[in-house]
Short mmCIF file of C-alpha atoms and ligand atoms in Angstrom, two decimals:
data_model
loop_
_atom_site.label_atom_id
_atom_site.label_comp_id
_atom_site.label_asym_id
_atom_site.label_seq_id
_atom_site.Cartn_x
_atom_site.Cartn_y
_atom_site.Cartn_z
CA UNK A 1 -9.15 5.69 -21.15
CA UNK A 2 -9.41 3.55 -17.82
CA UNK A 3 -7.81 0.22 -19.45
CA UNK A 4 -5.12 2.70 -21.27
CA UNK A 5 -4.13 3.88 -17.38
CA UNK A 6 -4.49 0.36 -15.96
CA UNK A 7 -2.23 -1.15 -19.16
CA UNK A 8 0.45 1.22 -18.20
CA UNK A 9 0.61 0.93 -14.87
CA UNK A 10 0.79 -2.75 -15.33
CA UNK A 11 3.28 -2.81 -18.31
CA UNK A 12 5.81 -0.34 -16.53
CA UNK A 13 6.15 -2.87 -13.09
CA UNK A 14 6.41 -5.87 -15.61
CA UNK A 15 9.29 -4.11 -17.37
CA UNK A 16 11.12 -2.40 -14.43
CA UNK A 17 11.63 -5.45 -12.62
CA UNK A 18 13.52 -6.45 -15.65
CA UNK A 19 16.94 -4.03 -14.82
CA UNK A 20 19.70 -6.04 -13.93
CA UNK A 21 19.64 -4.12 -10.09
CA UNK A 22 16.50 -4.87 -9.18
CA UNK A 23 15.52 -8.17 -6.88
CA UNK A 24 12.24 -7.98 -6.08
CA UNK A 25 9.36 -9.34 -8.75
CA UNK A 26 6.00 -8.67 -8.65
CA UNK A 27 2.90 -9.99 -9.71
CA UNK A 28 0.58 -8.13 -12.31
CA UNK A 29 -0.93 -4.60 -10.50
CA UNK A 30 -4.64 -3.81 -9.42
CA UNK A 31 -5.71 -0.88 -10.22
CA UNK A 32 -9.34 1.37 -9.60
CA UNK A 33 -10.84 4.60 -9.80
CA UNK A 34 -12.17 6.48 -6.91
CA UNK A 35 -14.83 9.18 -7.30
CA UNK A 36 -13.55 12.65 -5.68
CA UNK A 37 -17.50 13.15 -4.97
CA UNK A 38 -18.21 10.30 -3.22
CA UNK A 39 -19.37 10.40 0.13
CA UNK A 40 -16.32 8.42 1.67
CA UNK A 41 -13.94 10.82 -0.01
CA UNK A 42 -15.69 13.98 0.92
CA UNK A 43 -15.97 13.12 4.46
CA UNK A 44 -12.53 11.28 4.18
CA UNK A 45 -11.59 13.18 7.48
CA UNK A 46 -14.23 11.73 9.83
CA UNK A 47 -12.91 8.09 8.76
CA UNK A 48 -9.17 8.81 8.44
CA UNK A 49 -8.09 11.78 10.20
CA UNK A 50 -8.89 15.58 11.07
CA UNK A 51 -5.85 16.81 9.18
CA UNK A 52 -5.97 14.63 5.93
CA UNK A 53 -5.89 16.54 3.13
CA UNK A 54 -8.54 17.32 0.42
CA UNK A 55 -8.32 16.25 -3.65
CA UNK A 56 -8.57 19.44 -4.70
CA UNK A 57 -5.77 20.31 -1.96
CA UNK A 58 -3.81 18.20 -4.58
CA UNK A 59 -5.73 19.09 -7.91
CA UNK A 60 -7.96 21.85 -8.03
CA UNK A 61 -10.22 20.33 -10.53
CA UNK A 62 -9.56 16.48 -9.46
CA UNK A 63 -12.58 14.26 -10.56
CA UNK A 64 -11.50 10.51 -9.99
CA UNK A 65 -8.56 9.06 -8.10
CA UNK A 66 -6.25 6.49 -9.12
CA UNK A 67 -5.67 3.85 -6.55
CA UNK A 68 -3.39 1.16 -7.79
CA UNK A 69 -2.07 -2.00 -5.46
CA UNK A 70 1.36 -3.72 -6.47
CA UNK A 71 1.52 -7.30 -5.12
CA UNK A 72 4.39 -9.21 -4.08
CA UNK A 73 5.12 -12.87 -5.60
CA UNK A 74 4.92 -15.68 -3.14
CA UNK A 75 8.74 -16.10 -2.40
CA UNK A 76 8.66 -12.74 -0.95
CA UNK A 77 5.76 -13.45 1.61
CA UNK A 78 7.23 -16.95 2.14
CA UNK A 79 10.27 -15.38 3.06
CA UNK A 80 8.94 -13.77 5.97
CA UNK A 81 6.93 -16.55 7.95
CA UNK A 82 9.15 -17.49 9.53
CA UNK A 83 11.55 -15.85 12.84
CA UNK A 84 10.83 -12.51 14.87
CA UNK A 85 11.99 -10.51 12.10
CA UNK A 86 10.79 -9.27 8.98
CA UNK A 87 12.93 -11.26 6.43
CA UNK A 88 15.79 -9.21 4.40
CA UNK A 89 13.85 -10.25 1.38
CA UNK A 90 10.71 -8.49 3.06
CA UNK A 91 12.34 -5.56 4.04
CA UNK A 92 13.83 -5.21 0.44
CA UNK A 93 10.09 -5.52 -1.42
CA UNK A 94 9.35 -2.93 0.92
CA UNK A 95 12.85 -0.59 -0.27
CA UNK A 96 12.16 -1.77 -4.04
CA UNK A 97 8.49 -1.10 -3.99
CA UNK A 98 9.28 2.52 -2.64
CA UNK A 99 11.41 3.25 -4.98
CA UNK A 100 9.38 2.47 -7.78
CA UNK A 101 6.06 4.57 -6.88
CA UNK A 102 8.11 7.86 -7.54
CA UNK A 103 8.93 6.41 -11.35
CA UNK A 104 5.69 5.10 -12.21
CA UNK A 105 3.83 8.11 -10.95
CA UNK A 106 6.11 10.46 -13.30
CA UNK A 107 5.27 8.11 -15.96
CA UNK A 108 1.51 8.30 -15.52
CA UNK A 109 1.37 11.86 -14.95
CA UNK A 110 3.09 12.63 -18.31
CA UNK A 111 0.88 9.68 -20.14
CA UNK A 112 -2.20 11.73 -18.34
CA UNK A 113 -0.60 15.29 -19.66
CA UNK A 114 -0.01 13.62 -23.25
CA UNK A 115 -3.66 13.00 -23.23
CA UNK A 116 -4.70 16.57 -22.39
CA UNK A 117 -5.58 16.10 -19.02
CA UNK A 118 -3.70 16.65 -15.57
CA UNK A 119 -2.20 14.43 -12.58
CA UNK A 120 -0.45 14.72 -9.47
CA UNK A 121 0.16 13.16 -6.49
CA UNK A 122 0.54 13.64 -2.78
CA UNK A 123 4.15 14.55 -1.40
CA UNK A 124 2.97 14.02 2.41
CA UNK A 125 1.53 10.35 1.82
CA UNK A 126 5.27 9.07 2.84
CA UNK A 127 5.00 10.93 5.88
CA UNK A 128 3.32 10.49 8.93
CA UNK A 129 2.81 12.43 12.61
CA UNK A 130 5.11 10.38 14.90
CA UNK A 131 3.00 11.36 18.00
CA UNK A 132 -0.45 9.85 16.24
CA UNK A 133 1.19 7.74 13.68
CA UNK A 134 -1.11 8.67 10.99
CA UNK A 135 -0.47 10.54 7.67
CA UNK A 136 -2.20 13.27 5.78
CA UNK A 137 -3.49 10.94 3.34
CA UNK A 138 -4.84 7.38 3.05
CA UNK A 139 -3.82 5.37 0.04
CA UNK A 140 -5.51 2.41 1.07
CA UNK A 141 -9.33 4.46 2.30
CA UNK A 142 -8.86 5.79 -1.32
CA UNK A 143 -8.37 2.10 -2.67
CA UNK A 144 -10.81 0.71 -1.06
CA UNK A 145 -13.63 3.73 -2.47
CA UNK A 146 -11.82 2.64 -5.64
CA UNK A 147 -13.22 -1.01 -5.31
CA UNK A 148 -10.24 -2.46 -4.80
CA UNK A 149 -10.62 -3.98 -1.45
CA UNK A 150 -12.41 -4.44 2.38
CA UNK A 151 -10.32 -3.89 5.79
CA UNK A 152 -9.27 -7.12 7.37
CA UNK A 153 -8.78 -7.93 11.17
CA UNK A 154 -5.06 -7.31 10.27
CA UNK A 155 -5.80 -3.90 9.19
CA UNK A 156 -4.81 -4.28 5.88
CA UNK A 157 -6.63 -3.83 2.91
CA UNK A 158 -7.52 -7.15 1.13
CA UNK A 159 -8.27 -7.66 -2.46
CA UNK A 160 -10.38 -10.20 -3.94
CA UNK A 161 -6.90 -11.94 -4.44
CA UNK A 162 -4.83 -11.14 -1.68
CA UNK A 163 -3.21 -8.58 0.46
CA UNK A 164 0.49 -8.59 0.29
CA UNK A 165 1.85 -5.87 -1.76
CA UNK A 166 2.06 -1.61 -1.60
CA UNK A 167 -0.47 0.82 -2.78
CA UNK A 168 -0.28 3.99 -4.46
CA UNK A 169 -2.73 6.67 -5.61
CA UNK A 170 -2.92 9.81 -7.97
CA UNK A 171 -5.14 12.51 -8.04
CA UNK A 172 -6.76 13.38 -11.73
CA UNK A 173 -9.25 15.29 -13.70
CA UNK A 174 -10.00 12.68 -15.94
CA UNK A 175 -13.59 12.56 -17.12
CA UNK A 176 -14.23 8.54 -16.43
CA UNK A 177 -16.52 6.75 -14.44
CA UNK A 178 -14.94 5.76 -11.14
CA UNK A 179 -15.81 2.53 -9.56
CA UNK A 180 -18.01 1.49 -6.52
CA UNK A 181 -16.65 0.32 -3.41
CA UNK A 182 -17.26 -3.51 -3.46
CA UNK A 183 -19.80 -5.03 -1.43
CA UNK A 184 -18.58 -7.97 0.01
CA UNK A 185 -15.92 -8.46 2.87
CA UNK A 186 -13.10 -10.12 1.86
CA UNK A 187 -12.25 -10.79 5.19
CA UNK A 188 -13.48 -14.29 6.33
CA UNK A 189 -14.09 -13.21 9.96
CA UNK A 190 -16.05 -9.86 8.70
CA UNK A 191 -17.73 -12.21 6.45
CA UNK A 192 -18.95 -14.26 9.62
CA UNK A 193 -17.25 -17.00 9.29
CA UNK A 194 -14.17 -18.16 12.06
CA UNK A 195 -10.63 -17.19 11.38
CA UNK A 196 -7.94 -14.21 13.32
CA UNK A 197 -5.29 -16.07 11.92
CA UNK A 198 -3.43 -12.72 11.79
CA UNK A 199 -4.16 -12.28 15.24
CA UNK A 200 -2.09 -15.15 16.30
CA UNK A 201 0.55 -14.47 13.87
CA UNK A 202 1.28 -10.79 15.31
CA UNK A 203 4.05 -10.77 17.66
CA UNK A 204 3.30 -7.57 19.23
CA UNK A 205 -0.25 -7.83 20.58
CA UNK A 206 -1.00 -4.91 18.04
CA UNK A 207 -4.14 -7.03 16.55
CA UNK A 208 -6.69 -8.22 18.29
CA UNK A 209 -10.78 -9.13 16.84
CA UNK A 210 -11.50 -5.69 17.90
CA UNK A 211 -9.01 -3.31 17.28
CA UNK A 212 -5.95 -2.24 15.87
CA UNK A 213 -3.31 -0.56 18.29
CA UNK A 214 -1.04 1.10 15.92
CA UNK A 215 1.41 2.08 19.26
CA UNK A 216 2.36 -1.51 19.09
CA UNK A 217 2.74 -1.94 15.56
CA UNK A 218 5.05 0.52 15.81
CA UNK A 219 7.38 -0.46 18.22
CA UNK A 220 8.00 -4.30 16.02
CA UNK A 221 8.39 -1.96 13.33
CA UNK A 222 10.83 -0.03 14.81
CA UNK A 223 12.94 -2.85 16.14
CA UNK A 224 13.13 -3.85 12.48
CA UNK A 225 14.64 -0.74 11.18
CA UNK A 226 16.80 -0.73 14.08
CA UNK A 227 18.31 -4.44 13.06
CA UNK A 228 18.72 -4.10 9.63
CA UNK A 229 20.21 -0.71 9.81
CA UNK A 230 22.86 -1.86 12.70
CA UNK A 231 23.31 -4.57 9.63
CA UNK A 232 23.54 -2.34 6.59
CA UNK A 233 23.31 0.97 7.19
CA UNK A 234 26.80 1.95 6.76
CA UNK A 235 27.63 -0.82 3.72
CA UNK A 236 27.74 -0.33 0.04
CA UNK A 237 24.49 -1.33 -1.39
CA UNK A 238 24.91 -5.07 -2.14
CA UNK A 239 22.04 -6.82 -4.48
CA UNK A 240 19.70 -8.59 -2.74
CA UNK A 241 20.30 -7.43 0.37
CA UNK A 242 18.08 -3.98 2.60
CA UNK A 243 19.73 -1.02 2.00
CA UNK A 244 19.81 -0.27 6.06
CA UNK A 245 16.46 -0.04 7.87
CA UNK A 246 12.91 0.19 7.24
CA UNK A 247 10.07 0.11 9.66
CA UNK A 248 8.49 -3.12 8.68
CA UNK A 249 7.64 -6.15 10.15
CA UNK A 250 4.35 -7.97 7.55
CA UNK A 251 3.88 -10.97 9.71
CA UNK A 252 0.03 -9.99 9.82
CA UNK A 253 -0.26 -10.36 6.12
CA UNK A 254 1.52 -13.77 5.05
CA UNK A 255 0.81 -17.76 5.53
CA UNK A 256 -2.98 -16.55 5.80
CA UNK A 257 -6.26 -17.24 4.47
CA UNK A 258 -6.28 -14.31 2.71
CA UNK A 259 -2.57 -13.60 1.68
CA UNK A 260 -2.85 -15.15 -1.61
CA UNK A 261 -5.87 -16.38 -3.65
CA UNK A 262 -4.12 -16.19 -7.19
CA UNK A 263 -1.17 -17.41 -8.44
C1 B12 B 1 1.63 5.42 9.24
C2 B12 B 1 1.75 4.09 8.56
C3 B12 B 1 2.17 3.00 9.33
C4 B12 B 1 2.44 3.12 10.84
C5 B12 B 1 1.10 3.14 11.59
C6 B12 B 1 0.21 1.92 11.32
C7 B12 B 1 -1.09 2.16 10.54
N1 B12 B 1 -1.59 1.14 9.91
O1 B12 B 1 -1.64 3.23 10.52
C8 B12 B 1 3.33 1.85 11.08
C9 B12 B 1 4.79 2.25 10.86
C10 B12 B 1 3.20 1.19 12.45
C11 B12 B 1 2.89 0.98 9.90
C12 B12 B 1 2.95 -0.39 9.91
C13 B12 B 1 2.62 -1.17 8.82
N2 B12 B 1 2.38 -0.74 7.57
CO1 B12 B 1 2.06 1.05 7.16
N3 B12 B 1 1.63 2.84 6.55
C14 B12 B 1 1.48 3.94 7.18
C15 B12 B 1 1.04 5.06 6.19
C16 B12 B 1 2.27 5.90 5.84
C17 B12 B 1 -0.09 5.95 6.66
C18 B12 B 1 -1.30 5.20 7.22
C19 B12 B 1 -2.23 6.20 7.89
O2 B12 B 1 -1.87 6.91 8.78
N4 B12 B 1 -3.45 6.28 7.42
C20 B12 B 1 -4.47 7.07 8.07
C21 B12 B 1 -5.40 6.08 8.75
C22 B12 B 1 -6.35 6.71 9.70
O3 B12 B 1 -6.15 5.50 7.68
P1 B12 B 1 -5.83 4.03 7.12
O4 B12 B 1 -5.28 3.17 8.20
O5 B12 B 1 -5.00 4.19 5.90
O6 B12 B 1 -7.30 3.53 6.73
C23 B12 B 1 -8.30 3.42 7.74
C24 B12 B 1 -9.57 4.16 7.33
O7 B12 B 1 -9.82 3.88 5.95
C25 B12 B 1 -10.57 3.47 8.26
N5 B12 B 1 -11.87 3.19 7.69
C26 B12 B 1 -12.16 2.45 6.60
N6 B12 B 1 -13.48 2.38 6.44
C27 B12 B 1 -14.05 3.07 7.44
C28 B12 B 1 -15.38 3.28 7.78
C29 B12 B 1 -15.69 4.05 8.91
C30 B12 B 1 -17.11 4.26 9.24
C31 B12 B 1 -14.63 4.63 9.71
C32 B12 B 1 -14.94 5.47 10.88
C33 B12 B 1 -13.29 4.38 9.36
C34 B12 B 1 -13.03 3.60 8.25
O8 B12 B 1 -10.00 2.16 8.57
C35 B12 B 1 -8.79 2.00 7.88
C36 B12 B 1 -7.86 1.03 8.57
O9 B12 B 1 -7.55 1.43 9.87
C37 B12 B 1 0.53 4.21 4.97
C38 B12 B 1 0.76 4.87 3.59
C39 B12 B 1 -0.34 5.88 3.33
N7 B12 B 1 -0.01 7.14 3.21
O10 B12 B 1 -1.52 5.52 3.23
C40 B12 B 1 1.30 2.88 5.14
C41 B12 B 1 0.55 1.59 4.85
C42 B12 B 1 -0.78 1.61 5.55
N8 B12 B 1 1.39 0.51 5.51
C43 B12 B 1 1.40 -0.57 4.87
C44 B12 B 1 2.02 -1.75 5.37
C45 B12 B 1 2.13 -2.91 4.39
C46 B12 B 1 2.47 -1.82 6.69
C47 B12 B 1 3.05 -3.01 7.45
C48 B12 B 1 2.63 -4.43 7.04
C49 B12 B 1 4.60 -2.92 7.52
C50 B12 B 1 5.37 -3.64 6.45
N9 B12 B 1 5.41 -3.07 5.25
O11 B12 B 1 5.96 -4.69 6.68
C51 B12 B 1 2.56 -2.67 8.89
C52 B12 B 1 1.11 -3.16 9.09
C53 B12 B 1 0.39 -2.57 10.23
C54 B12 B 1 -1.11 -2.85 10.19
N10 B12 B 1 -1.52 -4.08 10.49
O12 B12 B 1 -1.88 -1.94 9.89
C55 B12 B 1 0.62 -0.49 3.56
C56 B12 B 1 -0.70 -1.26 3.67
C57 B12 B 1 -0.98 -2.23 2.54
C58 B12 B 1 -2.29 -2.96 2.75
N11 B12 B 1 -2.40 -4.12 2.14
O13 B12 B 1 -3.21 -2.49 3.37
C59 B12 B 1 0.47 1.07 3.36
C60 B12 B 1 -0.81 1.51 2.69
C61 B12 B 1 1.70 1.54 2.57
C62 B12 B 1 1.58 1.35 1.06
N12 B12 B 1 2.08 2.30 0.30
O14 B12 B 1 1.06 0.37 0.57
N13 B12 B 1 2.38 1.74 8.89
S1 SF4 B 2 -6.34 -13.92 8.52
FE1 SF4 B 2 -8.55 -14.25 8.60
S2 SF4 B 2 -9.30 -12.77 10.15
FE2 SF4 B 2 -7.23 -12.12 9.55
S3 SF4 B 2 -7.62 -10.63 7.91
FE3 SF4 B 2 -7.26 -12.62 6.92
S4 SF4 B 2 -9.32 -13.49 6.64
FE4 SF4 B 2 -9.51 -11.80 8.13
S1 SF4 B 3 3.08 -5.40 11.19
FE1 SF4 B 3 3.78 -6.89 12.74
S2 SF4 B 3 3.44 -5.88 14.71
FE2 SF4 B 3 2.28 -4.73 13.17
S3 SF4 B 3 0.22 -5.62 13.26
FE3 SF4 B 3 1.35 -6.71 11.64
S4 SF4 B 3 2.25 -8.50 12.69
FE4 SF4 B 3 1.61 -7.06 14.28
#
């Protein structure tokens, strides 16, 4: 049953960047199962924050969690090395991605119903509280329960492979085994070894060996959605280019160690 969810979640991103209207490709999907009775998911509040919401708040009978991670290809992340701002490829990935998760979750959720069981996922994980800037539920503390990654210095969530790319989860009562978190860091600094390349990279002073200060994230974020919806905002969607502004910015997670350890 777990390869069955895994081969469709991979097979629908290798056919949907096939339309004619979509730009951004994407390199084959992680995906892992996160047990609902886990100690990291039942105290999920205590790591994440007071107001996250509960599995069951999604599923009353939700037994494992989906977690899947959808990685960019190289030419994206190259894209945005270089300048201040996040590159319009980027900022497109980002548009693309986000307009994907809503398809493939339908998808998965019927696949799930065909097979007897239920799905559903979490309408507030798109939102967040602009006063905290956190959201009622973590994809990526869910992923990384699921086994599919450790925290970096640059706050993201690294794979074994690399760290570029969006994650999405959805909340089941299918009866499989989930995984275990995994036990290394993936992160060569949290591994004890010398690196904060991100650090350097982050134009906003938001990353530092210690901590993350989200404020500042913001802010470059911010300035980004501001440029490229002055740019776009009010134009017909063109191919290939944003479709107006999106808070993004991704200079902590390219032309690193860990951006890319696959093909
Ligand atoms: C709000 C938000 C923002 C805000 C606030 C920043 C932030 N990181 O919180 C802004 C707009 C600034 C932002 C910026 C970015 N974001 Co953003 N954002 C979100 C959003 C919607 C919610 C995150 C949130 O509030 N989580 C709650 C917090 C508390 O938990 P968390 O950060 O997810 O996980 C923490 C806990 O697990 C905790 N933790 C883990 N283990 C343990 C153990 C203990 C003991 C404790 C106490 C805690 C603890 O540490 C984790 C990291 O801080 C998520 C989507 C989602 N719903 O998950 C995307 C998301 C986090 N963003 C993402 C990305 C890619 C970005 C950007 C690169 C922008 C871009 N696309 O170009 C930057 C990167 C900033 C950075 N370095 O973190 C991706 C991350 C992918 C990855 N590889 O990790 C996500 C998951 C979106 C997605 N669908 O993939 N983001
Ligand atoms: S660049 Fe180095 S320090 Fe930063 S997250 Fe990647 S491995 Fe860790
Ligand atoms: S997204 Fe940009 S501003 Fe935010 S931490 Fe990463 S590099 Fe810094």
């Amino acid at each position: 049953m777990k390869d069955l969810i895994k081969k469709y979640i991979k097979d629908f991103v290798k056919e949907y960047e096939k339309q004619e209207s979509i730009s951004t490709t994407w390199r084959e999907p992680l995906v892992g199962f996160a047990d609902v009775n886990s100690e990291e998911i039942k105290n999920i509040r205590e790591y994440t924050y007071e107001r996250h919401l509960m599995p069951k708040d999604i599923l009353e009978d939700a037994t494992v969690i989906i977690a899947y991670f959808v990685p960019f290809t190289k030419d994206i992340a190259d894209s945005n090395i270089k300048g201040a701002f996040a590159s319009e490829k980027w900022t497109l990935a980002y548009q693309e991605t986000n307009e994907m998760f809503p398809k493939i979750n339908e998808y998965i959720v019927k696949k799930i119903d065909e097979m007897g069981y239920r799905a559903a996922v979490c309408k507030e994980a798109g939102n967040f509280d602009n006063n905290i800037l956190k959201s009622k539920w973590s994809h990526r503390h869910i992923a990384k329960v699921a086994g599919l990654g450790t925290f970096g210095i640059n706050n993201m969530l690294i794979t074994e492979e690399d760290c570029c790319g969006r994650y999405f989860t959805i909340v089941t009562n299918l009866p499989v085994e989930a995984d275990k978190p995994l036990k290394e860091e993936n992160c060569l600094y949290k591994r004890g070894k010398s690196c904060g390349v991100c650090v350097k990279h982050c134009p906003s002073g938001a990353l530092s060996l210690e901590k993350f200060d989200r404020f500042k994230c913001y802010e470059t974020c911010h300035t980004n959605f501001n440029r490229y919806e002055n740019l776009y905002g009010n134009k017909k969607y063109e191919k290939g280019k944003p479709r107006g502004g999106s808070e993004v910015c991704g200079k902590c997670v390219v032309n690193l160690p860990c951006s890319f350890k696959r093909p």
